Coordinates of C-alpha atoms in Angstrom, one line a residue:
X1 CA -45.0 -75.0 -55.0
X2 CA -42.6 -72.1 -55.7
X3 CA -43.2 -68.3 -55.8
X4 CA -40.9 -66.1 -57.7
X5 CA -39.3 -63.5 -56.1
X6 CA -38.4 -60.1 -57.7
X7 CA -35.0 -58.9 -56.5
X8 CA -34.3 -54.7 -56.0
X9 CA -32.2 -55.2 -59.5
X10 CA -34.7 -56.7 -61.6
X11 CA -33.3 -60.1 -61.1
X12 CA -36.0 -62.3 -60.4
X13 CA -35.8 -66.2 -58.8
X14 CA -37.9 -69.1 -58.3
X15 CA -38.1 -69.3 -54.1
X16 CA -39.7 -72.0 -52.3
X17 CA -42.0 -71.4 -49.3
X18 CA -41.6 -72.8 -46.4
X19 CA -43.4 -73.6 -43.5
X20 CA -41.6 -71.3 -40.3
X21 CA -43.0 -73.8 -37.7
X22 CA -41.7 -76.9 -38.9
X23 CA -37.8 -75.5 -39.6
X24 CA -35.7 -77.9 -37.7
X25 CA -34.0 -76.3 -34.5
X26 CA -30.7 -77.8 -35.7
X27 CA -30.9 -75.3 -39.1
X28 CA -29.7 -71.5 -39.2
X29 CA -31.9 -69.0 -40.2
X30 CA -29.8 -66.4 -42.4
X31 CA -30.8 -62.7 -43.2
X32 CA -28.6 -60.7 -45.3
X33 CA -29.6 -57.1 -46.0
X34 CA -33.1 -55.9 -45.9
X35 CA -32.9 -53.4 -48.8
X36 CA -32.5 -49.9 -47.5
X37 CA -32.7 -49.0 -51.0
X38 CA -36.4 -50.1 -50.6
X39 CA -38.6 -48.4 -53.9
X40 CA -41.0 -47.4 -50.9
X41 CA -37.9 -45.5 -48.9
X42 CA -37.4 -43.4 -52.0
X43 CA -34.0 -43.9 -51.5
X44 CA -32.9 -46.1 -54.5
X45 CA -29.5 -44.9 -56.0
X46 CA -29.0 -42.8 -53.1
X47 CA -26.1 -44.4 -51.3
X48 CA -26.1 -41.7 -48.6
X49 CA -29.6 -41.3 -47.8
X50 CA -30.4 -44.8 -47.3
X51 CA -28.6 -44.6 -43.8
X52 CA -31.2 -41.8 -43.0
X53 CA -32.8 -42.6 -39.6
X54 CA -36.4 -42.0 -40.5
X55 CA -35.9 -44.0 -43.7
X56 CA -34.3 -47.0 -41.9
X57 CA -37.3 -46.9 -39.2
X58 CA -39.7 -46.8 -41.5
X59 CA -38.2 -50.0 -43.2
X60 CA -37.8 -51.4 -39.7
X61 CA -41.8 -50.6 -39.3
X62 CA -42.6 -52.8 -42.8
X63 CA -44.8 -55.4 -42.6
X64 CA -42.0 -58.2 -44.0
X65 CA -39.0 -56.8 -41.5
X66 CA -41.6 -57.1 -38.6
X67 CA -42.4 -60.6 -39.6
X68 CA -39.1 -61.3 -39.9
X69 CA -37.9 -60.2 -36.6
X70 CA -40.7 -62.8 -35.5
X71 CA -39.3 -65.8 -36.9
X72 CA -36.2 -64.7 -35.6
X73 CA -37.3 -64.9 -32.3
X74 CA -39.5 -68.5 -32.5
X75 CA -36.5 -70.1 -34.2
X76 CA -34.1 -68.7 -31.6
X77 CA -36.3 -69.5 -28.8
X78 CA -36.6 -73.2 -29.8
X79 CA -32.6 -73.3 -29.6
X80 CA -32.2 -72.3 -33.4
X81 CA -29.3 -70.2 -34.5
X82 CA -29.7 -67.0 -36.1
X83 CA -27.3 -65.2 -38.4
X84 CA -27.5 -61.9 -40.6
X85 CA -25.2 -59.8 -41.9
X86 CA -25.3 -55.8 -43.2
X87 CA -28.7 -54.3 -42.3
X88 CA -30.3 -57.9 -41.8
X89 CA -28.6 -57.4 -38.6
X90 CA -31.8 -54.8 -37.4
X91 CA -33.9 -58.0 -37.3
X92 CA -32.4 -59.8 -34.8
X93 CA -31.7 -56.2 -32.9
X94 CA -35.8 -55.6 -33.0
X95 CA -36.1 -59.1 -31.9
X96 CA -34.8 -58.1 -28.4
X97 CA -32.4 -61.3 -29.3
X98 CA -29.3 -58.8 -28.9
X99 CA -30.0 -57.2 -25.8
X100 CA -26.9 -57.2 -23.7
X101 CA -24.8 -59.0 -26.3
X102 CA -22.1 -58.3 -29.1
X103 CA -22.8 -57.9 -32.5
X104 CA -21.3 -56.1 -36.0
X105 CA -22.6 -54.4 -38.9
X106 CA -22.3 -52.3 -42.0
X107 CA -20.2 -49.2 -40.2
X108 CA -22.3 -46.5 -41.7
X109 CA -25.5 -48.2 -39.4
X110 CA -23.1 -47.6 -36.0
X111 CA -24.7 -43.7 -34.6
X112 CA -28.5 -45.8 -35.6
X113 CA -27.6 -48.4 -33.3
X114 CA -25.7 -46.6 -30.7
X115 CA -29.1 -44.3 -30.6
X116 CA -31.6 -47.1 -31.2
X117 CA -30.0 -50.2 -29.6
X118 CA -27.3 -49.1 -26.7
X119 CA -27.9 -52.1 -25.1
X120 CA -26.1 -53.8 -27.8
X121 CA -22.2 -53.8 -27.7
X122 CA -21.5 -52.9 -31.3
X123 CA -18.3 -53.1 -32.8
X124 CA -18.3 -52.4 -36.5
X125 CA -14.5 -53.2 -36.9
X126 CA -15.1 -57.0 -36.6
X127 CA -16.1 -59.0 -39.9
X128 CA -17.8 -61.8 -37.8
X129 CA -19.5 -61.5 -34.1
X130 CA -21.1 -64.5 -32.3
X131 CA -23.0 -63.5 -29.3
X132 CA -26.2 -65.2 -27.0
X133 CA -26.6 -67.5 -30.4
X134 CA -26.6 -65.0 -32.6
X135 CA -24.0 -64.2 -35.6
X136 CA -23.8 -61.1 -37.4
X137 CA -21.6 -59.6 -40.2
X138 CA -20.2 -56.4 -41.2
X139 CA -21.1 -55.1 -44.7
X140 CA -22.4 -56.4 -48.0
X141 CA -19.1 -58.3 -48.6
X142 CA -19.0 -59.9 -45.2
X143 CA -21.8 -62.1 -46.1
X144 CA -18.7 -63.9 -47.6
X145 CA -17.3 -64.7 -43.9
X146 CA -20.5 -65.4 -42.9
X147 CA -21.2 -68.2 -44.6
X148 CA -17.3 -69.3 -44.6
X149 CA -18.1 -68.7 -40.7
X150 CA -21.0 -70.7 -40.5
X151 CA -19.6 -73.3 -42.7
X152 CA -16.8 -73.9 -40.2
X153 CA -19.0 -74.0 -37.1
X154 CA -21.8 -76.4 -38.4
X155 CA -19.4 -78.7 -40.6
X156 CA -16.3 -78.1 -39.9
X157 CA -13.1 -76.4 -40.7
X158 CA -11.5 -78.8 -43.2
X159 CA -14.7 -77.8 -45.4
X160 CA -14.6 -74.4 -45.2
X161 CA -10.8 -74.1 -45.9
X162 CA -11.7 -76.1 -49.1
X163 CA -14.2 -73.7 -49.9
X164 CA -11.6 -70.8 -49.2
X165 CA -9.0 -72.3 -51.4
X166 CA -11.5 -73.2 -54.1
X167 CA -12.7 -69.3 -54.2
X168 CA -8.9 -67.7 -53.1
X169 CA -10.5 -66.1 -50.1
X170 CA -8.2 -64.6 -47.3
X171 CA -9.5 -65.1 -44.0
X172 CA -10.4 -61.7 -42.8
X173 CA -11.3 -61.0 -39.0
X174 CA -11.8 -57.0 -39.0
X175 CA -13.7 -54.6 -41.7
X176 CA -11.8 -51.7 -40.9
X177 CA -9.4 -50.6 -43.5
X178 CA -12.7 -50.7 -45.4
X179 CA -14.2 -48.1 -43.6
X180 CA -14.1 -44.7 -44.6
X181 CA -14.0 -43.3 -41.1
X182 CA -17.3 -41.1 -41.5
X183 CA -18.1 -41.8 -37.8
X184 CA -20.3 -38.4 -38.3
X185 CA -22.7 -40.0 -40.3
X186 CA -26.0 -38.6 -38.4
X187 CA -27.6 -36.3 -40.6
X188 CA -29.9 -34.6 -38.5
X189 CA -26.6 -33.9 -35.6
X190 CA -26.1 -30.5 -36.6
X191 CA -23.3 -30.1 -33.5
X192 CA -21.4 -33.2 -34.7
X193 CA -21.6 -32.0 -38.0
X194 CA -19.6 -28.6 -36.8
X195 CA -17.5 -30.5 -34.8
X196 CA -15.9 -32.3 -37.8
X197 CA -15.6 -29.4 -39.8
X198 CA -13.6 -27.4 -36.9
X199 CA -11.3 -30.7 -36.5
X200 CA -10.6 -30.8 -40.5
X201 CA -10.0 -27.1 -41.0
X202 CA -8.0 -26.8 -38.1
X203 CA -5.3 -29.2 -39.9
X204 CA -2.3 -29.6 -39.2
X205 CA -2.9 -28.2 -35.7
X206 CA -5.3 -29.9 -33.2
X207 CA -8.2 -28.2 -31.7
X208 CA -8.8 -29.0 -28.1
X209 CA -12.2 -30.4 -27.1
X210 CA -12.1 -27.0 -24.6
X211 CA -11.5 -25.1 -27.8
X212 CA -13.7 -26.6 -29.6
X213 CA -16.5 -26.1 -27.5
X214 CA -16.0 -22.9 -26.4
X215 CA -16.3 -22.2 -30.7
X216 CA -19.5 -23.9 -30.6
X217 CA -21.0 -21.8 -27.9
X218 CA -21.2 -24.7 -25.2
X219 CA -19.6 -26.5 -22.2
X220 CA -17.0 -29.5 -22.7
X221 CA -19.9 -31.5 -21.1
X222 CA -22.6 -30.3 -23.1
X223 CA -20.5 -31.0 -26.6
X224 CA -19.2 -34.6 -25.0
X225 CA -22.6 -35.4 -24.0
X226 CA -24.3 -34.5 -27.4
X227 CA -21.3 -36.1 -29.4
X228 CA -21.8 -39.3 -27.9
X229 CA -25.7 -39.3 -28.4
X230 CA -24.9 -38.8 -31.7
X231 CA -22.1 -41.1 -32.6
X232 CA -21.1 -43.2 -29.5
X233 CA -17.7 -42.7 -28.9
X234 CA -15.9 -39.8 -27.2
X235 CA -14.8 -36.3 -28.7
X236 CA -11.3 -37.2 -28.7
X237 CA -12.2 -40.9 -31.0
X238 CA -13.4 -38.9 -33.1
X239 CA -10.9 -36.1 -33.8
X240 CA -8.6 -39.2 -34.3
X241 CA -11.4 -40.3 -36.6
X242 CA -11.1 -37.2 -38.6
X243 CA -7.4 -37.0 -38.7
X244 CA -7.1 -40.8 -39.8
X245 CA -9.7 -39.8 -42.4
X246 CA -7.5 -37.1 -43.9
X247 CA -4.3 -39.4 -43.7
X248 CA -6.0 -42.3 -45.8
X249 CA -7.1 -39.4 -48.1
X250 CA -3.0 -38.4 -48.6
X251 CA -2.0 -42.2 -48.5
X252 CA -4.0 -43.2 -51.2
X253 CA -3.4 -40.3 -53.3
X254 CA 0.6 -41.7 -53.1
X255 CA 1.9 -38.7 -53.7
X256 CA 3.7 -37.6 -50.0
X257 CA 6.0 -39.6 -47.8
X258 CA 4.8 -41.4 -44.7
X259 CA 6.4 -38.6 -42.5
X260 CA 4.8 -35.6 -44.8
X261 CA 1.5 -37.3 -44.6
X262 CA 1.9 -37.5 -40.9
X263 CA 2.8 -33.8 -40.4
X264 CA -0.4 -32.7 -42.7
X265 CA -2.7 -34.7 -40.1
X266 CA -0.5 -33.4 -36.9
X267 CA 1.5 -36.0 -36.0
X268 CA 5.4 -35.6 -35.3
X269 CA 6.7 -38.6 -37.8
X270 CA 5.4 -42.4 -39.5
X271 CA 5.7 -43.7 -36.6
X272 CA 3.2 -41.7 -34.5
X273 CA 1.0 -42.1 -37.6
X274 CA 1.4 -46.0 -38.0
X275 CA 0.1 -46.0 -34.0
X276 CA -2.7 -44.1 -35.2
X277 CA -3.7 -46.5 -38.3
X278 CA -2.7 -49.7 -36.2
X279 CA -4.9 -48.4 -33.2
X280 CA -7.8 -47.3 -35.2
X281 CA -7.8 -50.0 -38.4
X282 CA -5.6 -52.7 -37.1
X283 CA -3.0 -52.0 -40.6
X284 CA 0.0 -49.9 -41.4
X285 CA -0.2 -46.7 -43.4
X286 CA 1.0 -48.7 -46.2
X287 CA -1.9 -51.1 -46.4
X288 CA -4.2 -47.6 -47.6
X289 CA -1.4 -47.5 -50.1
X290 CA -1.2 -50.8 -51.5
X291 CA -5.2 -51.1 -51.4
X292 CA -5.7 -47.9 -53.2
X293 CA -2.7 -48.8 -56.3
X294 CA -5.0 -52.2 -56.7
X295 CA -7.9 -50.6 -57.2
X296 CA -6.4 -48.4 -59.5
X297 CA -4.6 -50.7 -61.4
X298 CA -7.8 -53.2 -62.0
X299 CA -9.8 -50.1 -63.0

């Protein structure tokens, strides 16, 4: 007997119910995103609102999410492999399957993971991560990378390469270049927001952490502690992130030389800028310029 499942975009699909207890241990259970734009959350059409901490917690508490987390736990206990992408990575995290392990997910969820699952070694620059028998993938389009990874591991490289050639897909190991570098994406944290604003306003000069702490009327230690709680990284990493984000905007405009862009964000020259982009996004500055040009030419 088949059931009809209605997707969030209104599309209806025929689905065949399965008995979870009869799923072979050799099977791979794959969880896509769990729908942070669920109608009951009031975040439909609100790209930024769907990452609100309270809405994520509400989504995790819904019966289907809790049931899926239990399914993941049971399947893993039987020796089965569990895979998830984007917000779906919340499910194995809820089940405790990633405790002490590594994972990746959508970069906008990094602050939430650092706060609620601090025992997970999160690396949102990676496209796919396998740890403790759990395979995780990044943002929505990383679902493709996840499936190719599973084909390669479960069936073989030859078939994976054949699929890639038919679909004209390149191997991608990092999603860093697709991030918008908004580490301070915790709406409730005023310290993080104020710190970001101070750094951005000071460009091309760079405030020291001590100067920023003084302007925010707190000690350096207090500032560092609050920022780490909000984002999971140090104040200096956040400073580099703000500079990186500003540099990316300028590069995508394609109106300045690399040296001019570097100077606008407080670096001496293009060489220094290249070190920043290579360290934080694993790509040269020109990659941001070419990707933006490609997007405009297609539009």
